[in-house]
Amino acid sequence: MWVSLAGAVLCCVVMFVINWWAALMTNVIVLGLFIYVSYKKPDVNWGSSTQALTYHQALTHTLHLSGVEDHIKNFRPQCLVMTGYPNSRPALLDLVHSFTKNVGLMICGHIRTGYRRPNFKELSTDQARYQRWLLKNDTKAFYSPVFAEDMRQGAQYLLQAAGLGRLKPNTLVMGFKNDWRDGDMMNVETYISMIHESFDYQFGAVILRLKEGLDVSHIQGQDDLLSSQEKSSGMKDVIVSIDTSKDSDVDSSKPSSKATSLQNSPAMQKEDEERKATTQPLLKKDKKSPTVPLNVSDQRLLEASQQFQKKQGKGTVDVWWLFDDGGLTLLIPYLLTNKKRWKDCKIRVFIGGKINRIDHDRRAMATLLSKFRIDFSDITVLGDINTKPKKEHVSAFEEMIEPYRLKEDDMEQEAAEKLKDSEPWRITDNELELYRAKTNRQIRLNELLKEHSSTANLIVMSLPLARKGGVSSAMYMAWLEVLSKDLPPILLVRGNHQSVLTFYS
Amino acid sequence: MWVSLAGAVLCCVVMFVINWWAALMTNVIVLGLFIYVSYKKPDVNWGSSTQALTYHQALTHTLHLSGVEDHIKNFRPQCLVMTGYPNSRPALLDLVHSFTKNVGLMICGHIRTGYRRPNFKELSTDQARYQRWLLKNDTKAFYSPVFAEDMRQGAQYLLQAAGLGRLKPNTLVMGFKNDWRDGDMMNVETYISMIHESFDYQFGAVILRLKEGLDVSHIQGQDDLLSSQEKSSGMKDVIVSIDTSKDSDVDSSKPSSKATSLQNSPAMQKEDEERKATTQPLLKKDKKSPTVPLNVSDQRLLEASQQFQKKQGKGTVDVWWLFDDGGLTLLIPYLLTNKKRWKDCKIRVFIGGKINRIDHDRRAMATLLSKFRIDFSDITVLGDINTKPKKEHVSAFEEMIEPYRLKEDDMEQEAAEKLKDSEPWRITDNELELYRAKTNRQIRLNELLKEHSSTANLIVMSLPLARKGGVSSAMYMAWLEVLSKDLPPILLVRGNHQSVLTFYS
């Protein structure tokens, strides 16, 4: 090997000795061709030795990486995104991809549940298919489906074992469960426990909420739509082609009911949804099928789901930094505004503070942010976070949680304990009293958010925490609901208290 | 970026124009230095931008790999090895590393069980520590621990979610459970179910058995020993330094009992073993501690566990290819003998055949192997596989399985069914009768193995299969036991029926 290298070098030397300028020219041309080819990446099967080389490089670099020591400057948000099928929650996929692309790892987690074991040969074909779909859509992400008995187990699989060496996720991203009041409350219990577990495993947690919802998988043929929209961007009359497969009658007859019941429970699809999804025209774009106009809510959902694919224009990303969680709440908007699509957006920072030292706090924050080299347009110190929320909002909250209360004072102790055991998500009167201040704070924050950030392109906000076991799932879910309702796209973020920003350069 | 590249190229050109031979010399020297540095890899922290680059490269290449299509020539054994702590089963680690190094992925899986959840911060520190240990020992492998309620769940975690994109294991490697007759038979049930599950998930399965056992984690301070042995290789009086931590009294007083009870149940350590292992002097080599001689069985175990670290010298690797499983049984010895340590070993192939056409079979096999470009020294066609084994061996087998039989004929039907429900691993009389031929075959194969391969450095053999649910765990375990007992190191291999060899070049 070394002999041939020496020979090659000698050849080059002789080449230069004979005719130096011709040799130089040749070298430059060859180099140029090489750069051109590796830059263009033409769609040619280069044969198996190149493929083997790719494998070898991937393995070597990943191994090499596991020998690299951690450094705060090399922190990257490595996201495990609970997308379900990668094409079913486009808004979640696009937004996360915007801040992980070329920066950090992104894994699309998908938990399949059911009592009957699926055929694993089909599963792996499916996996390959969706992985190709991701790459075809220029999404640099891995699709990682698991099959588990229940959601909780499946989340464990992904949180513990996904990734390889240092390429391991450190942030869990989920969609907000818009439909939490409809289905079985045990699903909410599972959902909340996933948040708690992510903290146990030293993950950060991020929750995205669009008021329209996230899950578009019940709308047949949105892939066809996506591709046609790309061509004639900006068209207003959204129509969609319905796949005339065996499922189409079911879907077109009652799409809105499906929309409300299914939308937005992250990756919580059962077997039958899966079978339906497989019949979706995933990669067949040349299909001719009759087109049927969508109903209004689906139209709005579809528009909302594509909002992060467009250029964001001039606007703001509002950061509500209420707790110090290591800095993830600031890092994500910073990474976002570094991207082409978001580069015209300004970062506005909102923090809490005492009313009599607002000016001092603002200056301290401005100094900190410029030390972090984060470009902000405005800092607002809110002195009135802890004032009482409006009466009607408080009573609306109480009305909302009414069905989920245990009301142990109205029944005998034994019956109350029994009910609490069988339905652990119920809110006790004791708890309601204990956390009244925290409840009021969430309601008040929602008022402030509506006042200050109702025109933002994206709100990034600290996720309120609840002690595991101390606060019931229904209570916590209600907090998240009341905090984030009727707002522009909102990202609730909580880092794992690992510092991710530094001002030492 | 492109401007600066153009500038750099222009600089080079001008350099050559001014004085071409000096410029050439400079370039060669710079190139030489670069190659030297990247070849030597000096232990210097190059700073965070290089680390960031490593991350970026690992991610990009792994992503790029997931776009590469499968090809039979690019099949590599990507092994998930159930090592427990990476330093507790050195023989397993060394052997698997011998055929995956620079070729395929190797993940050291470790399933921790227990009812109490461990502190995950400590777990991740532990993980980093063992990962460093692996790299320090030049083992190109990833350490991937998971915490699960039981072994079965933990195996699911690793089989389903370990790896990233195409860097996903496709072969499960386990140690043989030498102590299966001692502990709870439900452990055997779990062990066997892991083999079955690996096939469900399209994995191949490989089981390594050394007659001395594999697990050396009960021998305190074997790391110190390993490092001292490396210096004075070939010494005979094996002594070991016992760590004077709080556990040492327990271990030195009854090491042999621990040896028999613990050794070789792959990765089946409970919490208390783990805590002990943490107190082992993992990376502290400068420690001074009193040395105590080992007992005989531990000495032999320790010697056996290091046999794959040495050069193998002239010897044979015997391949017993009894079923066509896609070719993994042939690929592994081929990869092994390509390595430095094993390159003096010859491959001998044993196949079954009819007694009246032995010559024809041998010639057909020789043609096939040379088409596969596999270098073999000898092919033996065994015509007497299906003859009856010796009486005393059959009766020894029957004696061995005696405690595990259900004996439903001697009791009432109801009682038998009840017992079968509570202890599903029991062997029914019906089953024993049904599989008598298969049982005899395993006993006969062991006789043949002893006759032909008792001097081999390594035996690679097709793993007999058992229908899930059809054959009880005790029966299957007994087959494996009787097939592989009292032999040189034996590797039982079963591919996932994916073709891994091709003669198209």
mmCIF file of C-alpha atoms in Angstrom, chain A residues 15-145:
data_model
loop_
_atom_site.group_PDB
_atom_site.id
_atom_site.type_symbol
_atom_site.label_atom_id
_atom_site.label_comp_id
_atom_site.label_asym_id
_atom_site.label_seq_id
_atom_site.Cartn_x
_atom_site.Cartn_y
_atom_site.Cartn_z
ATOM 1 C CA MET A 15 5.225 14.876 -14.327
ATOM 2 C CA PHE A 16 6.172 18.258 -12.922
ATOM 3 C CA VAL A 17 9.828 17.836 -13.869
ATOM 4 C CA ILE A 18 8.970 17.130 -17.504
ATOM 5 C CA ASN A 19 6.543 19.971 -18.034
ATOM 6 C CA TRP A 20 5.490 21.786 -14.907
ATOM 7 C CA TRP A 21 2.726 24.012 -16.249
ATOM 8 C CA ALA A 22 0.970 21.259 -18.173
ATOM 9 C CA ALA A 23 1.137 19.045 -15.096
ATOM 10 C CA LEU A 24 -0.306 21.794 -12.935
ATOM 11 C CA MET A 25 -3.118 22.382 -15.413
ATOM 12 C CA THR A 26 -3.947 18.668 -15.466
ATOM 13 C CA ASN A 27 -4.056 18.524 -11.702
ATOM 14 C CA VAL A 28 -6.344 21.530 -11.450
ATOM 15 C CA ILE A 29 -8.722 20.069 -14.042
ATOM 16 C CA VAL A 30 -8.850 16.674 -12.326
ATOM 17 C CA LEU A 31 -9.426 18.324 -8.956
ATOM 18 C CA GLY A 32 -12.170 20.476 -10.461
ATOM 19 C CA LEU A 33 -13.938 17.439 -11.911
ATOM 20 C CA PHE A 34 -13.668 15.623 -8.599
ATOM 21 C CA ILE A 35 -15.164 18.560 -6.693
ATOM 22 C CA TYR A 36 -17.922 18.922 -9.284
ATOM 23 C CA VAL A 37 -18.917 15.268 -9.024
ATOM 24 C CA SER A 38 -18.869 15.147 -5.245
ATOM 25 C CA TYR A 39 -20.841 18.403 -5.084
ATOM 26 C CA LYS A 40 -23.525 17.432 -7.593
ATOM 27 C CA LYS A 41 -23.971 13.881 -6.293
ATOM 28 C CA PRO A 42 -25.457 12.507 -9.539
ATOM 29 C CA ASP A 43 -28.051 9.774 -9.107
ATOM 30 C CA VAL A 44 -25.900 6.894 -10.272
ATOM 31 C CA ASN A 45 -25.321 3.559 -8.566
ATOM 32 C CA TRP A 46 -21.558 3.767 -8.211
ATOM 33 C CA GLY A 47 -21.320 0.076 -7.504
ATOM 34 C CA SER A 48 -20.787 -1.832 -4.365
ATOM 35 C CA SER A 49 -17.275 -0.766 -3.442
ATOM 36 C CA THR A 50 -18.411 2.832 -3.019
ATOM 37 C CA GLN A 51 -21.328 1.623 -0.953
ATOM 38 C CA ALA A 52 -18.950 -0.407 1.150
ATOM 39 C CA LEU A 53 -16.805 2.681 1.577
ATOM 40 C CA THR A 54 -19.817 4.704 2.712
ATOM 41 C CA TYR A 55 -20.536 2.067 5.312
ATOM 42 C CA HIS A 56 -16.955 2.027 6.439
ATOM 43 C CA GLN A 57 -16.820 5.803 6.734
ATOM 44 C CA ALA A 58 -20.076 6.010 8.656
ATOM 45 C CA LEU A 59 -18.870 3.366 11.080
ATOM 46 C CA THR A 60 -15.379 4.786 11.509
ATOM 47 C CA HIS A 61 -16.561 8.314 12.110
ATOM 48 C CA THR A 62 -19.248 7.242 14.537
ATOM 49 C CA LEU A 63 -16.700 5.188 16.454
ATOM 50 C CA HIS A 64 -14.235 8.042 16.372
ATOM 51 C CA LEU A 65 -16.946 10.327 17.719
ATOM 52 C CA SER A 66 -17.503 8.149 20.762
ATOM 53 C CA GLY A 67 -13.919 8.875 21.770
ATOM 54 C CA VAL A 68 -14.479 12.637 21.639
ATOM 55 C CA GLU A 69 -15.044 14.247 24.995
ATOM 56 C CA ASP A 70 -18.101 16.332 25.738
ATOM 57 C CA HIS A 71 -17.772 20.065 25.463
ATOM 58 C CA ILE A 72 -20.407 22.685 26.068
ATOM 59 C CA LYS A 73 -19.676 24.291 22.704
ATOM 60 C CA ASN A 74 -20.427 21.037 20.961
ATOM 61 C CA PHE A 75 -23.837 20.609 22.482
ATOM 62 C CA ARG A 76 -26.387 20.043 19.781
ATOM 63 C CA PRO A 77 -30.094 19.419 20.149
ATOM 64 C CA GLN A 78 -30.339 15.774 19.099
ATOM 65 C CA CYS A 79 -34.027 15.246 18.773
ATOM 66 C CA LEU A 80 -36.169 12.173 19.139
ATOM 67 C CA VAL A 81 -39.361 13.359 17.452
ATOM 68 C CA MET A 82 -42.548 11.407 18.061
ATOM 69 C CA THR A 83 -43.962 11.803 14.574
ATOM 70 C CA GLY A 84 -45.660 8.475 14.111
ATOM 71 C CA TYR A 85 -45.411 7.880 10.382
ATOM 72 C CA PRO A 86 -43.029 10.570 9.148
ATOM 73 C CA ASN A 87 -45.620 11.931 6.721
ATOM 74 C CA SER A 88 -48.434 12.249 9.225
ATOM 75 C CA ARG A 89 -47.308 15.357 11.148
ATOM 76 C CA PRO A 90 -45.586 17.596 8.594
ATOM 77 C CA ALA A 91 -45.517 20.725 10.780
ATOM 78 C CA LEU A 92 -43.679 18.929 13.580
ATOM 79 C CA LEU A 93 -41.268 17.369 11.108
ATOM 80 C CA ASP A 94 -40.540 20.639 9.311
ATOM 81 C CA LEU A 95 -40.047 22.758 12.405
ATOM 82 C CA VAL A 96 -37.701 20.319 14.131
ATOM 83 C CA HIS A 97 -35.828 19.762 10.906
ATOM 84 C CA SER A 98 -35.369 23.532 10.634
ATOM 85 C CA PHE A 99 -33.266 23.633 13.763
ATOM 86 C CA THR A 100 -31.530 20.256 13.486
ATOM 87 C CA LYS A 101 -30.641 20.228 9.790
ATOM 88 C CA ASN A 102 -26.866 20.073 9.338
ATOM 89 C CA VAL A 103 -26.528 20.689 13.060
ATOM 90 C CA GLY A 104 -27.799 17.752 15.015
ATOM 91 C CA LEU A 105 -29.318 14.330 14.913
ATOM 92 C CA MET A 106 -33.017 13.867 14.228
ATOM 93 C CA ILE A 107 -34.794 10.558 14.767
ATOM 94 C CA CYS A 108 -38.449 10.124 13.863
ATOM 95 C CA GLY A 109 -39.758 7.783 16.517
ATOM 96 C CA HIS A 110 -42.836 5.721 15.828
ATOM 97 C CA ILE A 111 -44.420 3.481 18.416
ATOM 98 C CA ARG A 112 -46.712 0.816 17.049
ATOM 99 C CA THR A 113 -48.936 -0.902 19.519
ATOM 100 C CA GLY A 114 -51.351 -3.775 19.458
ATOM 101 C CA TYR A 115 -51.722 -7.227 20.895
ATOM 102 C CA ARG A 116 -51.094 -9.133 17.714
ATOM 103 C CA ARG A 117 -47.493 -9.120 16.624
ATOM 104 C CA PRO A 118 -47.016 -7.790 13.125
ATOM 105 C CA ASN A 119 -44.965 -9.505 10.475
ATOM 106 C CA PHE A 120 -41.481 -8.149 10.950
ATOM 107 C CA LYS A 121 -40.504 -8.651 7.358
ATOM 108 C CA GLU A 122 -43.254 -6.237 6.343
ATOM 109 C CA LEU A 123 -42.207 -3.866 9.094
ATOM 110 C CA SER A 124 -38.683 -3.656 7.775
ATOM 111 C CA THR A 125 -39.951 -3.064 4.234
ATOM 112 C CA ASP A 126 -42.110 -0.292 5.650
ATOM 113 C CA GLN A 127 -39.161 1.180 7.445
ATOM 114 C CA ALA A 128 -37.072 1.252 4.280
ATOM 115 C CA ARG A 129 -39.969 2.863 2.417
ATOM 116 C CA TYR A 130 -40.445 5.695 4.902
ATOM 117 C CA GLN A 131 -36.707 6.210 5.198
ATOM 118 C CA ARG A 132 -36.593 6.701 1.431
ATOM 119 C CA TRP A 133 -39.542 9.077 1.698
ATOM 120 C CA LEU A 134 -37.639 11.167 4.246
ATOM 121 C CA LEU A 135 -34.544 11.350 2.070
ATOM 122 C CA LYS A 136 -36.615 12.118 -1.007
ATOM 123 C CA ASN A 137 -38.112 15.081 0.838
ATOM 124 C CA ASP A 138 -34.632 16.291 1.778
ATOM 125 C CA THR A 139 -35.302 15.624 5.430
ATOM 126 C CA LYS A 140 -32.085 14.570 7.080
ATOM 127 C CA ALA A 141 -33.620 12.286 9.637
ATOM 128 C CA PHE A 142 -33.759 8.640 10.605
ATOM 129 C CA TYR A 143 -37.030 6.769 10.862
ATOM 130 C CA SER A 144 -37.059 4.424 13.799
ATOM 131 C CA PRO A 145 -40.235 2.402 14.359
#
